[in-house]
């Protein structure tokens, strides 16, 4: 059985691992049984001698162990699962080579650009004192990414056409952005897409994501 290393959303002060949330959502979409091992950031991930670092030397989640095959980096794990376990007809089945390349494009964009954009705003907000110029620049950069995604979703239900692992990667990271007081209301395509994602049972079982949506709704940032 696949083992997934995660951070428990219910007890983690930062609301769990959205990168590991991607993997549990994908595993559920694939109908695979899996075992979740939850780790504490402070005591089981960050210490340089933490035993988990033998699994992922970066000390971050997710990582998976598939019958002895260990893999980390959420985009690589998503690709591995879809390539190996999405049987014909499964919702995460990859298409032809061009379709696959487009899915990979959005996956790479999330990892290389959007995750950094979200973290940029997050760290600028945490600074004490806050440097308003740095924060404004980080928000401007992130909102440019939101506008790009919103344009991509115009006339499309999902990012790369049919629902795919690209939606899983981007949905989880845009979700965490809902904790940063940036309204998604101007981005009607993004809000509609997030709602479509949140209606899927695989997402409804993911506390980290559902809590982000709840926080966003309560703050009036998303419908
Ligand atoms: N690029 C990595 C990022 C993984 C990552 O940053 N994971 C966070 C949780 S979302 C983590 O485990 N942080 C550990 C910590 O805060 O000490 C991936 O996509 O897997």
GROMACS .gro file of C-alpha atoms and ligand atoms in nm, residues 7 17-19 22 41 45-46 59-62 73-75 115, ligand 1:
model
   36
    7UNK     CA    1   0.128   1.725   0.806
   17UNK     CA    2   0.063   2.063   0.415
   18UNK     CA    3  -0.108   2.186   0.098
   19UNK     CA    4   0.160   2.015  -0.108
   22UNK     CA    5  -0.240   1.745  -0.354
   41UNK     CA    6   0.691   2.042   1.137
   45UNK     CA    7   1.064   1.775   0.978
   46UNK     CA    8   1.292   2.066   1.064
   59UNK     CA    9   1.270   1.781   0.535
   60UNK     CA   10   0.940   1.873   0.369
   61UNK     CA   11   0.618   1.693   0.282
   62UNK     CA   12   0.492   1.528   0.073
   73UNK     CA   13   0.839   1.685  -0.484
   74UNK     CA   14   0.464   1.704  -0.518
   75UNK     CA   15   0.461   1.761  -0.897
  115UNK     CA   16   0.407   2.861  -0.507
  224LIG     N1   17   0.845   2.189  -0.366
  224LIG     C1   18   0.796   2.105  -0.258
  224LIG     C2   19   0.750   2.194  -0.144
  224LIG     C3   20   0.712   2.112  -0.023
  224LIG     C4   21   0.683   2.199   0.099
  224LIG     O1   22   0.719   2.319   0.104
  224LIG     N2   23   0.616   2.139   0.197
  224LIG     C5   24   0.582   2.209   0.320
  224LIG     C6   25   0.435   2.191   0.353
  224LIG     S1   26   0.329   2.249   0.223
  224LIG     C7   27   0.658   2.151   0.438
  224LIG     O2   28   0.663   2.031   0.454
  224LIG     N3   29   0.719   2.237   0.522
  224LIG     C8   30   0.793   2.194   0.634
  224LIG     C9   31   0.818   2.302   0.736
  224LIG     O3   32   0.745   2.401   0.737
  224LIG     O4   33   0.908   2.285   0.814
  224LIG    C10   34   0.684   2.015  -0.312
  224LIG     O5   35   0.611   2.058  -0.402
  224LIG     O6   36   0.672   1.901  -0.266
   0.00000   0.00000   0.00000
